[in-house]
Amino acid sequence: MTIETIEYGEYGNNKYGYIDAHCHIEDKKFNRDRKEILKISRNKNVEIITSGVGLGGCKRALELKKKYDIHLTLGFHPHGVRAEDKVVDKIYSIIENNKKHIVAVGEIGLDIRDENIPRQRDIFNRFITLAEELNKPIVVHGRGLERMCFDIINNRVISMFHCYSGDEKLAKELIDNGHYISISTLICMSHHHQNLIKNLDLENIVVETDSPYLSPIKGEKNQPLNVIKVIEKIYDIKKEEGYEYPEIVNLIYKNTKKLFRI
Ligand SMILES: [Zn+2]
């Protein structure tokens, strides 16, 4: 199958390169405008790492990966904790059989708002072991249980904590252990995230939109292009330390490339 090339168009080229480290371009919410959204990202030099989750999500994401020039991760979201074992098994084999198409396993993890934490933990652990076998990093969803996630990972693999919302202490421990913190578009609105970036070095920081979720613009669907807004916000906060804008862009770009080995 050939990769569809999206022509550079009215938006022109952008002298900076960005990577949205986590979004869901296969989400059904993009069914009407996916191609346009991908084109806009491409025109602004925003590379995309999409995270397919669940059976349908993984299959759709794999199809898109074949069609477009995007990067892919596949995983099992903790929201799916009620799924039957055979569904978990199926996703497990899809990931196992697509090693060469993925840059990471995820998102996987724990969510304090979902039920049955023991089962969430079992499934999370299983997919970490798979990532270990495949020699891939993982993308972690750890809402409210970030510390527990860190303990379960136990440095077996390198992880990226997607939309990190935990505390500063754990963030520093994660970075010290070689893991990555992903700052989402939430930073445009949230003081917690703004403070977090203020107090962290940019080493092992990456950025994401989690599109179509977490839009920084009220009433609008989020899209990978908005990862530029995350960088701009980080620059706003870090310029006091003497950072220049291109320095931040390049640092975060390199961090992401290193993490996903792309
Ligand atoms: Zn997500």
PDB file of C-alpha atoms and ligand atoms in Angstrom:
ATOM      1  CA  MET A   1       0.000   0.000   0.000  1.00  0.00           C
ATOM      2  CA  THR A   2       1.308   3.464  -0.822  1.00  0.00           C
ATOM      3  CA  ILE A   3       1.575   6.247   1.686  1.00  0.00           C
ATOM      4  CA  GLU A   4      -0.635   9.135   0.702  1.00  0.00           C
ATOM      5  CA  THR A   5       1.327  12.329   0.307  1.00  0.00           C
ATOM      6  CA  ILE A   6      -0.342  15.433   1.561  1.00  0.00           C
ATOM      7  CA  GLU A   7       0.738  18.391  -0.489  1.00  0.00           C
ATOM      8  CA  TYR A   8       1.982  21.563   1.106  1.00  0.00           C
ATOM      9  CA  GLY A   9      -0.724  24.141   0.541  1.00  0.00           C
ATOM     10  CA  GLU A  10      -2.064  27.464   1.605  1.00  0.00           C
ATOM     11  CA  TYR A  11      -0.583  27.290   5.089  1.00  0.00           C
ATOM     12  CA  GLY A  12       2.925  27.262   3.730  1.00  0.00           C
ATOM     13  CA  ASN A  13       5.908  25.601   5.292  1.00  0.00           C
ATOM     14  CA  ASN A  14       6.959  26.242   8.841  1.00  0.00           C
ATOM     15  CA  LYS A  15      10.585  26.700   9.731  1.00  0.00           C
ATOM     16  CA  TYR A  16      10.162  24.788  12.978  1.00  0.00           C
ATOM     17  CA  GLY A  17       9.455  21.097  13.421  1.00  0.00           C
ATOM     18  CA  TYR A  18       7.004  19.851  16.028  1.00  0.00           C
ATOM     19  CA  ILE A  19       5.742  16.459  17.137  1.00  0.00           C
ATOM     20  CA  ASP A  20       2.402  15.807  18.787  1.00  0.00           C
ATOM     21  CA  ALA A  21       3.529  12.949  21.028  1.00  0.00           C
ATOM     22  CA  HIS A  22       0.017  11.727  21.729  1.00  0.00           C
ATOM     23  CA  CYS A  23      -3.308  12.112  19.952  1.00  0.00           C
ATOM     24  CA  HIS A  24      -6.124   9.994  18.581  1.00  0.00           C
ATOM     25  CA  ILE A  25      -6.402  10.833  14.914  1.00  0.00           C
ATOM     26  CA  GLU A  26      -8.284   7.543  14.369  1.00  0.00           C
ATOM     27  CA  ASP A  27     -11.034   8.750  16.706  1.00  0.00           C
ATOM     28  CA  LYS A  28     -14.457   8.747  15.046  1.00  0.00           C
ATOM     29  CA  LYS A  29     -14.757  12.446  15.865  1.00  0.00           C
ATOM     30  CA  PHE A  30     -12.288  13.009  13.022  1.00  0.00           C
ATOM     31  CA  ASN A  31     -14.269  11.003  10.470  1.00  0.00           C
ATOM     32  CA  ARG A  32     -15.554  14.087   8.668  1.00  0.00           C
ATOM     33  CA  ASP A  33     -12.377  16.171   8.566  1.00  0.00           C
ATOM     34  CA  ARG A  34      -9.452  13.795   9.198  1.00  0.00           C
ATOM     35  CA  LYS A  35      -7.766  14.432   5.881  1.00  0.00           C
ATOM     36  CA  GLU A  36      -8.012  18.187   6.290  1.00  0.00           C
ATOM     37  CA  ILE A  37      -6.668  18.004   9.863  1.00  0.00           C
ATOM     38  CA  LEU A  38      -3.726  15.883   8.708  1.00  0.00           C
ATOM     39  CA  LYS A  39      -3.044  18.314   5.903  1.00  0.00           C
ATOM     40  CA  ILE A  40      -3.019  21.297   8.246  1.00  0.00           C
ATOM     41  CA  SER A  41      -0.575  19.508  10.573  1.00  0.00           C
ATOM     42  CA  ARG A  42       1.656  18.510   7.709  1.00  0.00           C
ATOM     43  CA  ASN A  43       1.742  22.057   6.368  1.00  0.00           C
ATOM     44  CA  LYS A  44       2.900  23.380   9.721  1.00  0.00           C
ATOM     45  CA  ASN A  45       5.510  20.643  10.173  1.00  0.00           C
ATOM     46  CA  VAL A  46       3.639  18.962  13.003  1.00  0.00           C
ATOM     47  CA  GLU A  47       4.403  15.238  13.031  1.00  0.00           C
ATOM     48  CA  ILE A  48       1.808  12.983  14.576  1.00  0.00           C
ATOM     49  CA  ILE A  49       2.013  10.028  16.921  1.00  0.00           C
ATOM     50  CA  THR A  50      -1.472   8.588  17.174  1.00  0.00           C
ATOM     51  CA  SER A  51      -2.461   6.152  19.911  1.00  0.00           C
ATOM     52  CA  GLY A  52      -5.010   3.522  18.966  1.00  0.00           C
ATOM     53  CA  VAL A  53      -6.765   2.010  21.954  1.00  0.00           C
ATOM     54  CA  GLY A  54      -9.306  -0.784  22.225  1.00  0.00           C
ATOM     55  CA  LEU A  55     -10.082  -3.264  19.480  1.00  0.00           C
ATOM     56  CA  GLY A  56     -11.748  -0.821  17.078  1.00  0.00           C
ATOM     57  CA  GLY A  57      -9.286   1.964  17.822  1.00  0.00           C
ATOM     58  CA  CYS A  58      -6.253  -0.255  17.212  1.00  0.00           C
ATOM     59  CA  LYS A  59      -7.650  -1.505  13.902  1.00  0.00           C
ATOM     60  CA  ARG A  60      -8.559   1.992  12.691  1.00  0.00           C
ATOM     61  CA  ALA A  61      -5.187   3.406  13.744  1.00  0.00           C
ATOM     62  CA  LEU A  62      -3.358   0.622  11.897  1.00  0.00           C
ATOM     63  CA  GLU A  63      -5.314   1.377   8.734  1.00  0.00           C
ATOM     64  CA  LEU A  64      -4.409   5.078   8.996  1.00  0.00           C
ATOM     65  CA  LYS A  65      -0.771   4.248   9.591  1.00  0.00           C
ATOM     66  CA  LYS A  66      -0.776   2.358   6.281  1.00  0.00           C
ATOM     67  CA  LYS A  67      -2.427   5.263   4.483  1.00  0.00           C
ATOM     68  CA  TYR A  68      -0.707   8.319   5.935  1.00  0.00           C
ATOM     69  CA  ASP A  69       2.744   9.317   7.037  1.00  0.00           C
ATOM     70  CA  ILE A  70       2.123   9.153  10.792  1.00  0.00           C
ATOM     71  CA  HIS A  71       3.595   7.288  13.743  1.00  0.00           C
ATOM     72  CA  LEU A  72       1.614   4.782  15.719  1.00  0.00           C
ATOM     73  CA  THR A  73       1.272   3.356  19.206  1.00  0.00           C
ATOM     74  CA  LEU A  74      -1.246   0.651  20.110  1.00  0.00           C
ATOM     75  CA  GLY A  75      -2.625  -0.080  23.529  1.00  0.00           C
ATOM     76  CA  PHE A  76      -5.429  -0.825  25.936  1.00  0.00           C
ATOM     77  CA  HIS A  77      -7.001   2.093  27.780  1.00  0.00           C
ATOM     78  CA  PRO A  78      -7.908   1.559  31.455  1.00  0.00           C
ATOM     79  CA  HIS A  79     -11.453   2.718  30.586  1.00  0.00           C
ATOM     80  CA  GLY A  80     -11.787  -0.691  28.942  1.00  0.00           C
ATOM     81  CA  VAL A  81     -11.315  -2.552  32.234  1.00  0.00           C
ATOM     82  CA  ARG A  82     -14.740  -4.227  31.849  1.00  0.00           C
ATOM     83  CA  ALA A  83     -13.748  -5.846  28.555  1.00  0.00           C
ATOM     84  CA  GLU A  84     -13.703  -9.634  28.479  1.00  0.00           C
ATOM     85  CA  ASP A  85     -10.408 -11.490  28.604  1.00  0.00           C
ATOM     86  CA  LYS A  86     -10.729 -12.539  24.966  1.00  0.00           C
ATOM     87  CA  VAL A  87     -10.843  -8.858  23.906  1.00  0.00           C
ATOM     88  CA  VAL A  88      -7.701  -8.109  25.917  1.00  0.00           C
ATOM     89  CA  ASP A  89      -6.081 -11.178  24.308  1.00  0.00           C
ATOM     90  CA  LYS A  90      -7.008  -9.973  20.818  1.00  0.00           C
ATOM     91  CA  ILE A  91      -5.481  -6.527  21.391  1.00  0.00           C
ATOM     92  CA  TYR A  92      -2.418  -8.210  22.845  1.00  0.00           C
ATOM     93  CA  SER A  93      -1.945 -10.220  19.634  1.00  0.00           C
ATOM     94  CA  ILE A  94      -2.595  -7.225  17.382  1.00  0.00           C
ATOM     95  CA  ILE A  95       0.244  -5.389  19.144  1.00  0.00           C
ATOM     96  CA  GLU A  96       2.483  -8.448  19.096  1.00  0.00           C
ATOM     97  CA  ASN A  97       1.908  -8.914  15.359  1.00  0.00           C
ATOM     98  CA  ASN A  98       2.521  -5.280  14.458  1.00  0.00           C
ATOM     99  CA  LYS A  99       5.826  -4.684  16.167  1.00  0.00           C
ATOM    100  CA  LYS A 100       7.344  -3.079  13.090  1.00  0.00           C
ATOM    101  CA  HIS A 101       4.473  -0.620  12.679  1.00  0.00           C
ATOM    102  CA  ILE A 102       4.492   0.788  16.215  1.00  0.00           C
ATOM    103  CA  VAL A 103       6.824   3.121  18.073  1.00  0.00           C
ATOM    104  CA  ALA A 104       5.425   2.249  21.522  1.00  0.00           C
ATOM    105  CA  VAL A 105       2.826   0.244  23.414  1.00  0.00           C
ATOM    106  CA  GLY A 106       0.074   2.483  24.766  1.00  0.00           C
ATOM    107  CA  GLU A 107      -1.784   4.122  25.982  1.00  0.00           C
ATOM    108  CA  ILE A 108      -1.971   1.673  28.843  1.00  0.00           C
ATOM    109  CA  GLY A 109      -2.226   2.299  32.560  1.00  0.00           C
ATOM    110  CA  LEU A 110      -4.552   3.059  35.437  1.00  0.00           C
ATOM    111  CA  ASP A 111      -7.330   5.546  36.050  1.00  0.00           C
ATOM    112  CA  ILE A 112      -8.626   6.333  39.510  1.00  0.00           C
ATOM    113  CA  ARG A 113     -12.058   7.127  38.058  1.00  0.00           C
ATOM    114  CA  ASP A 114     -12.457   3.656  36.581  1.00  0.00           C
ATOM    115  CA  GLU A 115     -13.521   0.565  38.490  1.00  0.00           C
ATOM    116  CA  ASN A 116     -11.665  -2.579  39.515  1.00  0.00           C
ATOM    117  CA  ILE A 117      -8.135  -1.291  40.120  1.00  0.00           C
ATOM    118  CA  PRO A 118      -6.779  -4.857  40.695  1.00  0.00           C
ATOM    119  CA  ARG A 119      -7.890  -5.843  37.174  1.00  0.00           C
ATOM    120  CA  GLN A 120      -6.550  -2.557  35.748  1.00  0.00           C
ATOM    121  CA  ARG A 121      -3.220  -3.386  37.369  1.00  0.00           C
ATOM    122  CA  ASP A 122      -3.159  -6.931  35.947  1.00  0.00           C
ATOM    123  CA  ILE A 123      -3.869  -5.728  32.426  1.00  0.00           C
ATOM    124  CA  PHE A 124      -1.364  -2.857  32.714  1.00  0.00           C
ATOM    125  CA  ASN A 125       1.298  -5.258  33.928  1.00  0.00           C
ATOM    126  CA  ARG A 126       0.617  -7.646  31.064  1.00  0.00           C
ATOM    127  CA  PHE A 127       1.100  -4.935  28.458  1.00  0.00           C
ATOM    128  CA  ILE A 128       4.281  -3.665  30.132  1.00  0.00           C
ATOM    129  CA  THR A 129       5.683  -7.179  29.862  1.00  0.00           C
ATOM    130  CA  LEU A 130       4.699  -7.225  26.185  1.00  0.00           C
ATOM    131  CA  ALA A 131       6.476  -3.888  25.610  1.00  0.00           C
ATOM    132  CA  GLU A 132       9.518  -5.294  27.366  1.00  0.00           C
ATOM    133  CA  GLU A 133       9.497  -8.296  25.016  1.00  0.00           C
ATOM    134  CA  LEU A 134       9.028  -6.089  21.962  1.00  0.00           C
ATOM    135  CA  ASN A 135      11.709  -3.683  23.215  1.00  0.00           C
ATOM    136  CA  LYS A 136       9.385  -0.666  22.943  1.00  0.00           C
ATOM    137  CA  PRO A 137       8.689   2.236  25.284  1.00  0.00           C
ATOM    138  CA  ILE A 138       5.190   2.639  26.729  1.00  0.00           C
ATOM    139  CA  VAL A 139       2.684   5.495  26.739  1.00  0.00           C
ATOM    140  CA  VAL A 140       1.069   5.670  30.165  1.00  0.00           C
ATOM    141  CA  HIS A 141      -2.351   6.923  31.148  1.00  0.00           C
ATOM    142  CA  GLY A 142      -2.052   7.322  34.902  1.00  0.00           C
ATOM    143  CA  ARG A 143      -4.779   9.711  35.998  1.00  0.00           C
ATOM    144  CA  GLY A 144      -4.812   9.948  39.790  1.00  0.00           C
ATOM    145  CA  LEU A 145      -2.600   6.874  40.156  1.00  0.00           C
ATOM    146  CA  GLU A 146       0.675   8.099  38.696  1.00  0.00           C
ATOM    147  CA  ARG A 147       2.761   6.828  41.617  1.00  0.00           C
ATOM    148  CA  MET A 148       1.204   3.368  41.392  1.00  0.00           C
ATOM    149  CA  CYS A 149       1.950   3.312  37.657  1.00  0.00           C
ATOM    150  CA  PHE A 150       5.585   4.204  38.306  1.00  0.00           C
ATOM    151  CA  ASP A 151       5.839   1.385  40.872  1.00  0.00           C
ATOM    152  CA  ILE A 152       4.302  -1.173  38.524  1.00  0.00           C
ATOM    153  CA  ILE A 153       6.587  -0.153  35.647  1.00  0.00           C
ATOM    154  CA  ASN A 154       9.529  -0.601  38.024  1.00  0.00           C
ATOM    155  CA  ASN A 155      11.942   0.708  35.356  1.00  0.00           C
ATOM    156  CA  ARG A 156      11.389  -2.367  33.187  1.00  0.00           C
ATOM    157  CA  VAL A 157      10.728  -0.133  30.179  1.00  0.00           C
ATOM    158  CA  ILE A 158      11.032   3.566  29.360  1.00  0.00           C
ATOM    159  CA  SER A 159       7.693   5.297  29.699  1.00  0.00           C
ATOM    160  CA  MET A 160       6.049   8.527  28.659  1.00  0.00           C
ATOM    161  CA  PHE A 161       3.394   9.722  31.095  1.00  0.00           C
ATOM    162  CA  HIS A 162       0.807  11.141  28.741  1.00  0.00           C
ATOM    163  CA  CYS A 163      -0.987  14.304  29.890  1.00  0.00           C
ATOM    164  CA  TYR A 164       0.987  14.185  33.118  1.00  0.00           C
ATOM    165  CA  SER A 165      -1.065  15.621  35.954  1.00  0.00           C
ATOM    166  CA  GLY A 166       0.770  14.268  38.964  1.00  0.00           C
ATOM    167  CA  ASP A 167       2.936  16.215  41.376  1.00  0.00           C
ATOM    168  CA  GLU A 168       6.343  17.763  40.890  1.00  0.00           C
ATOM    169  CA  LYS A 169       8.137  15.313  43.163  1.00  0.00           C
ATOM    170  CA  LEU A 170       7.104  12.290  41.128  1.00  0.00           C
ATOM    171  CA  ALA A 171       7.781  14.155  37.866  1.00  0.00           C
ATOM    172  CA  LYS A 172      11.372  14.682  38.990  1.00  0.00           C
ATOM    173  CA  GLU A 173      11.725  11.036  40.034  1.00  0.00           C
ATOM    174  CA  LEU A 174      10.399   9.913  36.663  1.00  0.00           C
ATOM    175  CA  ILE A 175      12.852  12.139  34.805  1.00  0.00           C
ATOM    176  CA  ASP A 176      15.742  11.028  37.024  1.00  0.00           C
ATOM    177  CA  ASN A 177      14.903   7.447  36.071  1.00  0.00           C
ATOM    178  CA  GLY A 178      14.947   8.222  32.356  1.00  0.00           C
ATOM    179  CA  HIS A 179      11.184   8.425  31.851  1.00  0.00           C
ATOM    180  CA  TYR A 180       9.358  11.204  29.991  1.00  0.00           C
ATOM    181  CA  ILE A 181       6.675  13.682  31.025  1.00  0.00           C
ATOM    182  CA  SER A 182       4.209  14.725  28.358  1.00  0.00           C
ATOM    183  CA  ILE A 183       2.688  18.172  28.756  1.00  0.00           C
ATOM    184  CA  SER A 184      -0.695  18.507  27.086  1.00  0.00           C
ATOM    185  CA  THR A 185      -2.797  21.432  25.874  1.00  0.00           C
ATOM    186  CA  LEU A 186      -4.145  21.588  29.438  1.00  0.00           C
ATOM    187  CA  ILE A 187      -1.145  23.810  30.178  1.00  0.00           C
ATOM    188  CA  CYS A 188      -2.890  26.606  28.257  1.00  0.00           C
ATOM    189  CA  MET A 189      -5.539  26.745  31.015  1.00  0.00           C
ATOM    190  CA  SER A 190      -4.181  24.976  34.074  1.00  0.00           C
ATOM    191  CA  HIS A 191      -2.012  26.584  36.752  1.00  0.00           C
ATOM    192  CA  HIS A 192      -0.953  23.176  38.044  1.00  0.00           C
ATOM    193  CA  HIS A 193       0.641  22.341  34.700  1.00  0.00           C
ATOM    194  CA  GLN A 194       2.117  25.812  34.323  1.00  0.00           C
ATOM    195  CA  ASN A 195       3.787  25.513  37.729  1.00  0.00           C
ATOM    196  CA  LEU A 196       4.994  22.059  36.916  1.00  0.00           C
ATOM    197  CA  ILE A 197       6.870  23.195  33.811  1.00  0.00           C
ATOM    198  CA  LYS A 198       8.209  26.209  35.655  1.00  0.00           C
ATOM    199  CA  ASN A 199       9.902  23.894  38.154  1.00  0.00           C
ATOM    200  CA  LEU A 200      11.133  21.178  35.787  1.00  0.00           C
ATOM    201  CA  ASP A 201      14.118  21.078  33.473  1.00  0.00           C
ATOM    202  CA  LEU A 202      13.144  20.527  29.836  1.00  0.00           C
ATOM    203  CA  GLU A 203      15.188  17.369  29.721  1.00  0.00           C
ATOM    204  CA  ASN A 204      12.725  14.482  29.065  1.00  0.00           C
ATOM    205  CA  ILE A 205       9.760  16.775  28.426  1.00  0.00           C
ATOM    206  CA  VAL A 206       7.557  16.143  25.390  1.00  0.00           C
ATOM    207  CA  VAL A 207       4.288  17.743  24.280  1.00  0.00           C
ATOM    208  CA  GLU A 208       0.909  16.487  23.100  1.00  0.00           C
ATOM    209  CA  THR A 209      -2.659  17.481  22.338  1.00  0.00           C
ATOM    210  CA  ASP A 210      -4.577  14.255  23.142  1.00  0.00           C
ATOM    211  CA  SER A 211      -6.794  15.360  20.226  1.00  0.00           C
ATOM    212  CA  PRO A 212      -9.728  15.341  19.798  1.00  0.00           C
ATOM    213  CA  TYR A 213      -9.849  15.817  23.585  1.00  0.00           C
ATOM    214  CA  LEU A 214      -8.449  18.608  25.826  1.00  0.00           C
ATOM    215  CA  SER A 215      -9.039  21.469  23.414  1.00  0.00           C
ATOM    216  CA  PRO A 216      -7.393  24.749  24.447  1.00  0.00           C
ATOM    217  CA  ILE A 217     -10.122  26.607  22.554  1.00  0.00           C
ATOM    218  CA  LYS A 218     -13.607  26.479  24.045  1.00  0.00           C
ATOM    219  CA  GLY A 219     -16.177  24.838  21.799  1.00  0.00           C
ATOM    220  CA  GLU A 220     -13.571  23.592  19.323  1.00  0.00           C
ATOM    221  CA  LYS A 221     -12.344  20.074  18.759  1.00  0.00           C
ATOM    222  CA  ASN A 222      -8.665  19.752  19.583  1.00  0.00           C
ATOM    223  CA  GLN A 223      -6.206  18.945  16.771  1.00  0.00           C
ATOM    224  CA  PRO A 224      -2.459  18.150  16.515  1.00  0.00           C
ATOM    225  CA  LEU A 225      -1.681  21.650  15.226  1.00  0.00           C
ATOM    226  CA  ASN A 226      -2.440  22.959  18.732  1.00  0.00           C
ATOM    227  CA  VAL A 227       0.716  21.312  20.011  1.00  0.00           C
ATOM    228  CA  ILE A 228       2.319  24.594  18.904  1.00  0.00           C
ATOM    229  CA  LYS A 229       0.214  26.349  21.553  1.00  0.00           C
ATOM    230  CA  VAL A 230       1.746  24.041  24.183  1.00  0.00           C
ATOM    231  CA  ILE A 231       5.247  24.965  23.042  1.00  0.00           C
ATOM    232  CA  GLU A 232       4.336  28.651  23.021  1.00  0.00           C
ATOM    233  CA  LYS A 233       3.037  28.398  26.574  1.00  0.00           C
ATOM    234  CA  ILE A 234       6.179  26.591  27.704  1.00  0.00           C
ATOM    235  CA  TYR A 235       8.251  29.317  26.053  1.00  0.00           C
ATOM    236  CA  ASP A 236       6.186  31.963  27.853  1.00  0.00           C
ATOM    237  CA  ILE A 237       7.071  30.329  31.171  1.00  0.00           C
ATOM    238  CA  LYS A 238      10.683  29.377  30.430  1.00  0.00           C
ATOM    239  CA  LYS A 239      11.872  32.537  28.689  1.00  0.00           C
ATOM    240  CA  GLU A 240      12.510  34.025  32.137  1.00  0.00           C
ATOM    241  CA  GLU A 241      15.255  31.417  32.496  1.00  0.00           C
ATOM    242  CA  GLY A 242      16.834  32.715  29.291  1.00  0.00           C
ATOM    243  CA  TYR A 243      15.465  30.163  26.840  1.00  0.00           C
ATOM    244  CA  GLU A 244      14.941  31.237  23.228  1.00  0.00           C
ATOM    245  CA  TYR A 245      11.925  29.924  21.309  1.00  0.00           C
ATOM    246  CA  PRO A 246      13.887  27.850  18.737  1.00  0.00           C
ATOM    247  CA  GLU A 247      15.873  26.271  21.555  1.00  0.00           C
ATOM    248  CA  ILE A 248      12.695  24.997  23.206  1.00  0.00           C
ATOM    249  CA  VAL A 249      11.239  23.773  19.916  1.00  0.00           C
ATOM    250  CA  ASN A 250      14.407  21.851  19.089  1.00  0.00           C
ATOM    251  CA  LEU A 251      14.901  20.435  22.556  1.00  0.00           C
ATOM    252  CA  ILE A 252      11.392  19.028  22.755  1.00  0.00           C
ATOM    253  CA  TYR A 253      11.563  17.738  19.194  1.00  0.00           C
ATOM    254  CA  LYS A 254      14.788  15.908  19.966  1.00  0.00           C
ATOM    255  CA  ASN A 255      13.407  14.513  23.231  1.00  0.00           C
ATOM    256  CA  THR A 256      10.460  13.024  21.363  1.00  0.00           C
ATOM    257  CA  LYS A 257      12.624  11.534  18.604  1.00  0.00           C
ATOM    258  CA  LYS A 258      14.902   9.981  21.173  1.00  0.00           C
ATOM    259  CA  LEU A 259      12.080   8.527  23.231  1.00  0.00           C
ATOM    260  CA  PHE A 260      10.322   6.870  20.286  1.00  0.00           C
ATOM    261  CA  ARG A 261      13.523   6.177  18.326  1.00  0.00           C
ATOM    262  CA  ILE A 262      12.134   7.842  15.214  1.00  0.00           C
TER     263      ILE A 262
HETATM  264 ZN    ZN B   1      -5.192   9.757  24.938  1.00  0.00          ZN
END
